[in-house]
PDB file of C-alpha atoms in Angstrom:
ATOM      1  CA  ASP A   1     -43.451  12.162  51.324  1.00  0.00           C
ATOM      2  CA  THR A   2     -46.434  10.794  53.248  1.00  0.00           C
ATOM      3  CA  VAL A   3     -48.044  13.623  55.199  1.00  0.00           C
ATOM      4  CA  LEU A   4     -49.648  12.728  58.529  1.00  0.00           C
ATOM      5  CA  THR A   5     -52.270  15.194  59.751  1.00  0.00           C
ATOM      6  CA  GLN A   6     -53.125  15.521  63.442  1.00  0.00           C
ATOM      7  CA  SER A   7     -55.319  17.975  65.332  1.00  0.00           C
ATOM      8  CA  PRO A   8     -53.066  20.514  67.084  1.00  0.00           C
ATOM      9  CA  ALA A   9     -54.543  20.323  70.558  1.00  0.00           C
ATOM     10  CA  LEU A  10     -57.186  18.798  72.792  1.00  0.00           C
ATOM     11  CA  ALA A  11     -58.353  19.503  76.337  1.00  0.00           C
ATOM     12  CA  VAL A  12     -60.172  16.931  78.447  1.00  0.00           C
ATOM     13  CA  SER A  13     -60.974  16.305  82.102  1.00  0.00           C
ATOM     14  CA  PRO A  14     -59.568  13.418  84.136  1.00  0.00           C
ATOM     15  CA  GLY A  15     -61.634  10.267  83.805  1.00  0.00           C
ATOM     16  CA  GLU A  16     -62.879  11.105  80.333  1.00  0.00           C
ATOM     17  CA  ARG A  17     -62.207   9.210  77.139  1.00  0.00           C
ATOM     18  CA  VAL A  18     -60.134  10.955  74.476  1.00  0.00           C
ATOM     19  CA  THR A  19     -59.437  10.003  70.875  1.00  0.00           C
ATOM     20  CA  ILE A  20     -56.513  11.452  68.961  1.00  0.00           C
ATOM     21  CA  SER A  21     -56.690  11.087  65.207  1.00  0.00           C
ATOM     22  CA  CYS A  22     -54.044  10.800  62.529  1.00  0.00           C
ATOM     23  CA  ARG A  23     -54.834  10.882  58.824  1.00  0.00           C
ATOM     24  CA  ALA A  24     -52.269   9.837  56.210  1.00  0.00           C
ATOM     25  CA  SER A  25     -52.065  11.392  52.739  1.00  0.00           C
ATOM     26  CA  GLU A  26     -51.717   7.877  51.283  1.00  0.00           C
ATOM     27  CA  SER A  27     -52.155   4.363  52.568  1.00  0.00           C
ATOM     28  CA  VAL A  28     -49.659   3.185  55.183  1.00  0.00           C
ATOM     29  CA  SER A  29     -51.288  -0.234  55.669  1.00  0.00           C
ATOM     30  CA  THR A  30     -51.034  -0.818  59.435  1.00  0.00           C
ATOM     31  CA  LEU A  31     -47.475   0.532  59.751  1.00  0.00           C
ATOM     32  CA  MET A  32     -48.548   3.349  62.036  1.00  0.00           C
ATOM     33  CA  HIS A  33     -47.051   3.922  65.460  1.00  0.00           C
ATOM     34  CA  TRP A  34     -47.790   6.293  68.335  1.00  0.00           C
ATOM     35  CA  TYR A  35     -45.418   8.087  70.707  1.00  0.00           C
ATOM     36  CA  GLN A  36     -45.886  10.197  73.823  1.00  0.00           C
ATOM     37  CA  GLN A  37     -43.567  13.107  74.554  1.00  0.00           C
ATOM     38  CA  LYS A  38     -43.841  14.845  77.907  1.00  0.00           C
ATOM     39  CA  PRO A  39     -42.367  18.357  78.245  1.00  0.00           C
ATOM     40  CA  GLY A  40     -38.574  18.306  78.354  1.00  0.00           C
ATOM     41  CA  GLN A  41     -38.368  14.561  77.753  1.00  0.00           C
ATOM     42  CA  GLN A  42     -37.671  12.235  74.875  1.00  0.00           C
ATOM     43  CA  PRO A  43     -40.525  10.471  73.077  1.00  0.00           C
ATOM     44  CA  THR A  44     -41.598   7.039  74.269  1.00  0.00           C
ATOM     45  CA  LEU A  45     -43.355   4.347  72.254  1.00  0.00           C
ATOM     46  CA  LEU A  46     -46.994   3.670  73.132  1.00  0.00           C
ATOM     47  CA  ILE A  47     -48.455   1.692  70.227  1.00  0.00           C
ATOM     48  CA  TYR A  48     -46.774  -0.064  67.300  1.00  0.00           C
ATOM     49  CA  LEU A  49     -48.256  -1.508  64.132  1.00  0.00           C
ATOM     50  CA  ALA A  50     -51.468   0.464  64.663  1.00  0.00           C
ATOM     51  CA  SER A  51     -52.868  -1.536  67.562  1.00  0.00           C
ATOM     52  CA  ASN A  52     -50.123  -3.307  69.526  1.00  0.00           C
ATOM     53  CA  LEU A  53     -49.578  -2.001  73.051  1.00  0.00           C
ATOM     54  CA  GLU A  54     -45.905  -1.589  73.907  1.00  0.00           C
ATOM     55  CA  SER A  55     -44.797  -3.530  76.981  1.00  0.00           C
ATOM     56  CA  GLY A  56     -45.179  -1.508  80.163  1.00  0.00           C
ATOM     57  CA  VAL A  57     -47.689   0.941  78.679  1.00  0.00           C
ATOM     58  CA  PRO A  58     -50.968   1.106  80.631  1.00  0.00           C
ATOM     59  CA  ALA A  59     -53.930  -0.656  79.062  1.00  0.00           C
ATOM     60  CA  ARG A  60     -55.755   2.700  79.129  1.00  0.00           C
ATOM     61  CA  PHE A  61     -53.996   3.347  75.841  1.00  0.00           C
ATOM     62  CA  SER A  62     -55.182   1.662  72.660  1.00  0.00           C
ATOM     63  CA  GLY A  63     -54.775   2.144  68.934  1.00  0.00           C
ATOM     64  CA  SER A  64     -56.822   1.317  65.866  1.00  0.00           C
ATOM     65  CA  GLY A  65     -57.026   1.932  62.159  1.00  0.00           C
ATOM     66  CA  SER A  66     -55.599   0.916  58.829  1.00  0.00           C
ATOM     67  CA  GLY A  67     -54.968   2.466  55.465  1.00  0.00           C
ATOM     68  CA  THR A  68     -55.199   6.227  55.960  1.00  0.00           C
ATOM     69  CA  ASP A  69     -57.165   6.740  59.187  1.00  0.00           C
ATOM     70  CA  PHE A  70     -55.835   5.939  62.629  1.00  0.00           C
ATOM     71  CA  THR A  71     -56.854   6.646  66.205  1.00  0.00           C
ATOM     72  CA  LEU A  72     -55.129   6.646  69.567  1.00  0.00           C
ATOM     73  CA  THR A  73     -57.576   6.307  72.458  1.00  0.00           C
ATOM     74  CA  ILE A  74     -56.905   7.002  76.112  1.00  0.00           C
ATOM     75  CA  ASP A  75     -59.663   5.776  78.440  1.00  0.00           C
ATOM     76  CA  PRO A  76     -59.791   6.949  81.112  1.00  0.00           C
ATOM     77  CA  VAL A  77     -57.484   9.954  80.889  1.00  0.00           C
ATOM     78  CA  GLU A  78     -55.288  10.738  83.893  1.00  0.00           C
ATOM     79  CA  ALA A  79     -53.521  13.966  84.855  1.00  0.00           C
ATOM     80  CA  ASP A  80     -50.148  12.364  84.047  1.00  0.00           C
ATOM     81  CA  ASP A  81     -51.191  11.970  80.394  1.00  0.00           C
ATOM     82  CA  THR A  82     -50.435  15.643  79.739  1.00  0.00           C
ATOM     83  CA  ALA A  83     -48.112  15.410  76.742  1.00  0.00           C
ATOM     84  CA  THR A  84     -47.805  15.751  73.003  1.00  0.00           C
ATOM     85  CA  TYR A  85     -48.749  12.644  71.041  1.00  0.00           C
ATOM     86  CA  TYR A  86     -47.182  11.884  67.670  1.00  0.00           C
ATOM     87  CA  CYS A  87     -48.150   9.376  65.018  1.00  0.00           C
ATOM     88  CA  GLN A  88     -45.458   7.999  62.705  1.00  0.00           C
ATOM     89  CA  GLN A  89     -45.602   5.833  59.587  1.00  0.00           C
ATOM     90  CA  SER A  90     -43.013   3.384  58.309  1.00  0.00           C
ATOM     91  CA  TRP A  91     -44.823   1.993  55.246  1.00  0.00           C
ATOM     92  CA  ASN A  92     -43.545   4.603  52.798  1.00  0.00           C
ATOM     93  CA  ASP A  93     -40.067   6.093  52.479  1.00  0.00           C
ATOM     94  CA  PRO A  94     -39.070   8.307  54.154  1.00  0.00           C
ATOM     95  CA  PHE A  95     -40.474   7.595  57.620  1.00  0.00           C
ATOM     96  CA  THR A  96     -42.626  10.569  58.586  1.00  0.00           C
ATOM     97  CA  PHE A  97     -44.236  11.900  61.760  1.00  0.00           C
ATOM     98  CA  GLY A  98     -47.379  13.838  62.331  1.00  0.00           C
ATOM     99  CA  SER A  99     -47.050  17.358  63.718  1.00  0.00           C
ATOM    100  CA  GLY A 100     -48.287  16.204  67.111  1.00  0.00           C
ATOM    101  CA  THR A 101     -51.418  16.654  69.223  1.00  0.00           C
ATOM    102  CA  LYS A 102     -50.911  18.490  72.496  1.00  0.00           C
ATOM    103  CA  LEU A 103     -53.177  17.018  75.155  1.00  0.00           C
ATOM    104  CA  GLU A 104     -54.140  19.220  78.078  1.00  0.00           C
ATOM    105  CA  ILE A 105     -55.815  17.784  81.145  1.00  0.00           C
ATOM    106  CA  LYS A 106     -58.210  20.322  82.624  1.00  0.00           C
TER     107      LYS A 106
ATOM    108  CA  GLU B   1     -32.631  -1.962  80.918  1.00  0.00           C
ATOM    109  CA  VAL B   2     -32.165  -0.433  77.487  1.00  0.00           C
ATOM    110  CA  GLN B   3     -30.132   2.762  77.628  1.00  0.00           C
ATOM    111  CA  LEU B   4     -29.147   5.117  74.825  1.00  0.00           C
ATOM    112  CA  VAL B   5     -26.932   8.045  75.766  1.00  0.00           C
ATOM    113  CA  GLU B   6     -26.138  10.708  73.183  1.00  0.00           C
ATOM    114  CA  SER B   7     -23.208  13.097  73.313  1.00  0.00           C
ATOM    115  CA  GLY B   8     -21.320  15.493  71.091  1.00  0.00           C
ATOM    116  CA  GLY B   9     -23.834  18.272  70.628  1.00  0.00           C
ATOM    117  CA  GLY B  10     -23.012  21.941  71.017  1.00  0.00           C
ATOM    118  CA  LEU B  11     -22.749  25.319  69.320  1.00  0.00           C
ATOM    119  CA  VAL B  12     -21.133  25.261  65.886  1.00  0.00           C
ATOM    120  CA  GLN B  13     -20.766  27.826  63.106  1.00  0.00           C
ATOM    121  CA  PRO B  14     -22.496  27.356  59.758  1.00  0.00           C
ATOM    122  CA  GLY B  15     -20.407  25.295  57.360  1.00  0.00           C
ATOM    123  CA  ARG B  16     -18.518  23.521  60.139  1.00  0.00           C
ATOM    124  CA  SER B  17     -18.740  19.889  61.279  1.00  0.00           C
ATOM    125  CA  LEU B  18     -19.840  18.009  64.354  1.00  0.00           C
ATOM    126  CA  LYS B  19     -19.907  14.318  65.259  1.00  0.00           C
ATOM    127  CA  LEU B  20     -22.584  12.888  67.527  1.00  0.00           C
ATOM    128  CA  SER B  21     -22.233   9.636  69.424  1.00  0.00           C
ATOM    129  CA  CYS B  22     -24.783   7.355  71.029  1.00  0.00           C
ATOM    130  CA  ALA B  23     -23.636   4.770  73.570  1.00  0.00           C
ATOM    131  CA  ALA B  24     -25.975   1.791  73.803  1.00  0.00           C
ATOM    132  CA  SER B  25     -26.366  -0.670  76.647  1.00  0.00           C
ATOM    133  CA  GLY B  26     -28.853  -3.170  78.023  1.00  0.00           C
ATOM    134  CA  PHE B  27     -29.357  -5.046  74.744  1.00  0.00           C
ATOM    135  CA  THR B  28     -27.370  -6.768  71.996  1.00  0.00           C
ATOM    136  CA  PHE B  29     -26.518  -3.698  69.934  1.00  0.00           C
ATOM    137  CA  SER B  30     -25.442  -5.625  66.833  1.00  0.00           C
ATOM    138  CA  ASN B  31     -28.906  -7.212  66.519  1.00  0.00           C
ATOM    139  CA  TYR B  32     -30.777  -3.953  65.922  1.00  0.00           C
ATOM    140  CA  GLY B  33     -31.013  -1.305  63.279  1.00  0.00           C
ATOM    141  CA  MET B  34     -30.525   2.178  64.650  1.00  0.00           C
ATOM    142  CA  ALA B  35     -31.585   5.674  63.700  1.00  0.00           C
ATOM    143  CA  TRP B  36     -31.256   9.376  64.380  1.00  0.00           C
ATOM    144  CA  VAL B  37     -34.363  11.538  64.752  1.00  0.00           C
ATOM    145  CA  CYS B  38     -34.253  15.297  65.245  1.00  0.00           C
ATOM    146  CA  GLN B  39     -36.570  17.886  66.740  1.00  0.00           C
ATOM    147  CA  ALA B  40     -36.089  21.583  66.036  1.00  0.00           C
ATOM    148  CA  PRO B  41     -36.888  23.886  68.976  1.00  0.00           C
ATOM    149  CA  THR B  42     -40.637  23.864  69.687  1.00  0.00           C
ATOM    150  CA  LYS B  43     -41.199  21.780  66.555  1.00  0.00           C
ATOM    151  CA  GLY B  44     -42.117  18.199  65.720  1.00  0.00           C
ATOM    152  CA  LEU B  45     -40.066  15.090  65.108  1.00  0.00           C
ATOM    153  CA  GLU B  46     -38.196  14.349  61.886  1.00  0.00           C
ATOM    154  CA  TRP B  47     -36.400  11.176  60.883  1.00  0.00           C
ATOM    155  CA  VAL B  48     -32.797  11.914  59.843  1.00  0.00           C
ATOM    156  CA  ALA B  49     -31.010   8.636  59.051  1.00  0.00           C
ATOM    157  CA  SER B  50     -31.033   4.895  59.694  1.00  0.00           C
ATOM    158  CA  ILE B  51     -28.460   2.118  59.568  1.00  0.00           C
ATOM    159  CA  SER B  52     -28.763  -1.649  59.347  1.00  0.00           C
ATOM    160  CA  THR B  53     -27.448  -4.078  61.938  1.00  0.00           C
ATOM    161  CA  GLY B  54     -24.066  -4.579  60.292  1.00  0.00           C
ATOM    162  CA  GLY B  55     -23.747  -1.054  58.986  1.00  0.00           C
ATOM    163  CA  GLY B  56     -23.803  -2.059  55.348  1.00  0.00           C
ATOM    164  CA  ASN B  57     -27.055  -0.273  54.553  1.00  0.00           C
ATOM    165  CA  THR B  58     -27.677   3.368  55.338  1.00  0.00           C
ATOM    166  CA  TYR B  59     -30.628   5.631  54.621  1.00  0.00           C
ATOM    167  CA  TYR B  60     -30.986   9.429  54.795  1.00  0.00           C
ATOM    168  CA  ARG B  61     -33.629  12.072  54.427  1.00  0.00           C
ATOM    169  CA  ASP B  62     -33.092  14.171  51.336  1.00  0.00           C
ATOM    170  CA  SER B  63     -32.110  17.346  53.191  1.00  0.00           C
ATOM    171  CA  VAL B  64     -29.043  15.692  54.770  1.00  0.00           C
ATOM    172  CA  LYS B  65     -27.899  13.424  51.931  1.00  0.00           C
ATOM    173  CA  GLY B  66     -24.277  14.153  51.087  1.00  0.00           C
ATOM    174  CA  ARG B  67     -23.756  16.134  54.313  1.00  0.00           C
ATOM    175  CA  PHE B  68     -24.475  13.660  57.124  1.00  0.00           C
ATOM    176  CA  THR B  69     -23.045  10.161  57.566  1.00  0.00           C
ATOM    177  CA  ILE B  70     -24.499   7.572  59.924  1.00  0.00           C
ATOM    178  CA  SER B  71     -22.212   4.787  61.100  1.00  0.00           C
ATOM    179  CA  ARG B  72     -21.847   2.294  63.917  1.00  0.00           C
ATOM    180  CA  ASP B  73     -19.171   0.383  65.795  1.00  0.00           C
ATOM    181  CA  ASN B  74     -20.712  -2.843  67.053  1.00  0.00           C
ATOM    182  CA  ALA B  75     -17.592  -3.697  69.059  1.00  0.00           C
ATOM    183  CA  LYS B  76     -18.048  -0.462  71.013  1.00  0.00           C
ATOM    184  CA  ASN B  77     -21.877  -0.558  71.067  1.00  0.00           C
ATOM    185  CA  THR B  78     -21.886   2.954  69.658  1.00  0.00           C
ATOM    186  CA  LEU B  79     -23.825   4.773  66.951  1.00  0.00           C
ATOM    187  CA  TYR B  80     -22.481   7.893  65.248  1.00  0.00           C
ATOM    188  CA  LEU B  81     -23.706  10.783  63.148  1.00  0.00           C
ATOM    189  CA  GLN B  82     -21.064  12.795  61.309  1.00  0.00           C
ATOM    190  CA  MET B  83     -22.583  16.150  60.422  1.00  0.00           C
ATOM    191  CA  ASP B  84     -20.727  18.216  57.797  1.00  0.00           C
ATOM    192  CA  SER B  85     -21.546  21.509  56.091  1.00  0.00           C
ATOM    193  CA  LEU B  86     -23.952  22.376  58.867  1.00  0.00           C
ATOM    194  CA  ARG B  87     -26.722  24.880  58.230  1.00  0.00           C
ATOM    195  CA  SER B  88     -28.841  26.956  60.583  1.00  0.00           C
ATOM    196  CA  GLU B  89     -31.836  24.760  59.739  1.00  0.00           C
ATOM    197  CA  ASP B  90     -29.988  21.750  61.213  1.00  0.00           C
ATOM    198  CA  THR B  91     -30.408  23.299  64.666  1.00  0.00           C
ATOM    199  CA  ALA B  92     -32.295  20.707  66.697  1.00  0.00           C
ATOM    200  CA  THR B  93     -32.144  18.145  69.438  1.00  0.00           C
ATOM    201  CA  TYR B  94     -30.886  14.899  67.953  1.00  0.00           C
ATOM    202  CA  TYR B  95     -32.198  11.644  69.379  1.00  0.00           C
ATOM    203  CA  CYS B  96     -30.685   8.239  68.924  1.00  0.00           C
ATOM    204  CA  ALA B  97     -33.330   5.511  68.595  1.00  0.00           C
ATOM    205  CA  ARG B  98     -33.395   1.739  68.411  1.00  0.00           C
ATOM    206  CA  LEU B  99     -35.365   0.313  65.516  1.00  0.00           C
ATOM    207  CA  ASP B 100     -37.511  -2.669  66.397  1.00  0.00           C
ATOM    208  CA  ASN B 101     -39.205  -4.638  63.669  1.00  0.00           C
ATOM    209  CA  ASN B 102     -41.084  -7.674  62.555  1.00  0.00           C
ATOM    210  CA  TYR B 103     -41.576  -9.024  59.040  1.00  0.00           C
ATOM    211  CA  ARG B 104     -43.828  -6.069  58.237  1.00  0.00           C
ATOM    212  CA  GLY B 105     -41.842  -3.029  59.190  1.00  0.00           C
ATOM    213  CA  TYR B 106     -39.925  -0.902  61.660  1.00  0.00           C
ATOM    214  CA  TRP B 107     -40.684   1.418  64.580  1.00  0.00           C
ATOM    215  CA  PHE B 108     -38.645   3.484  67.059  1.00  0.00           C
ATOM    216  CA  ALA B 109     -38.843   1.386  70.208  1.00  0.00           C
ATOM    217  CA  TYR B 110     -36.361   3.182  72.484  1.00  0.00           C
ATOM    218  CA  TRP B 111     -35.031   6.734  72.459  1.00  0.00           C
ATOM    219  CA  GLY B 112     -32.105   8.459  74.103  1.00  0.00           C
ATOM    220  CA  GLN B 113     -32.454  11.723  76.009  1.00  0.00           C
ATOM    221  CA  GLY B 114     -31.137  13.718  73.053  1.00  0.00           C
ATOM    222  CA  THR B 115     -28.253  16.095  72.418  1.00  0.00           C
ATOM    223  CA  LEU B 116     -28.759  19.692  71.285  1.00  0.00           C
ATOM    224  CA  VAL B 117     -27.009  20.955  68.155  1.00  0.00           C
ATOM    225  CA  THR B 118     -27.086  24.705  67.581  1.00  0.00           C
ATOM    226  CA  VAL B 119     -25.784  26.049  64.283  1.00  0.00           C
ATOM    227  CA  SER B 120     -25.163  29.761  64.521  1.00  0.00           C
ATOM    228  CA  SER B 121     -22.471  32.333  63.851  1.00  0.00           C
TER     229      SER B 121
END
């Protein structure tokens, strides 16, 4: 299975820029997607196909990357962005998720 | 507005069965592939199974093959997951998700609120 590696946690202050990384154990082309999960809620789609912003998602969120290295950027960060962020690939079977990056807003 | 509402979760003994349902609304259900994704308590997300628009093609993660069956009723706009021979490691919140796609691949565009399955004696 394709393993997606994410940093466990980050802490930033409101107004700052934060980058969340996701590294794949093998190429996933640009079939990488990002989800936000707030405590007690279901995940919601932020970015699909590495860099496409889902409708209704603030333009503060952006995604980049291809192959094995991907980044989710939030700029500027707001207090409401407190959540766990997951990357997910759909290039290789089975679909796999990263273990999530918990973002704390100081 | 797209809505996915899961039901059917609960406490079940190891080895027993449970059937989850997901009622879809706000979109043409028969036009989309669907999936189940689970999340064990305090853990990450894990894809469980997917089904094509007409139900003719199904896909499972290895750990549930032969035990779980994904199906759909397009007339009722409902997705199902039949879970047999349940194990303690199947304990998780199960989310129903709509699969969006283009010519390149699929992603989980919409998620339900989830239903908790607890397997314990």
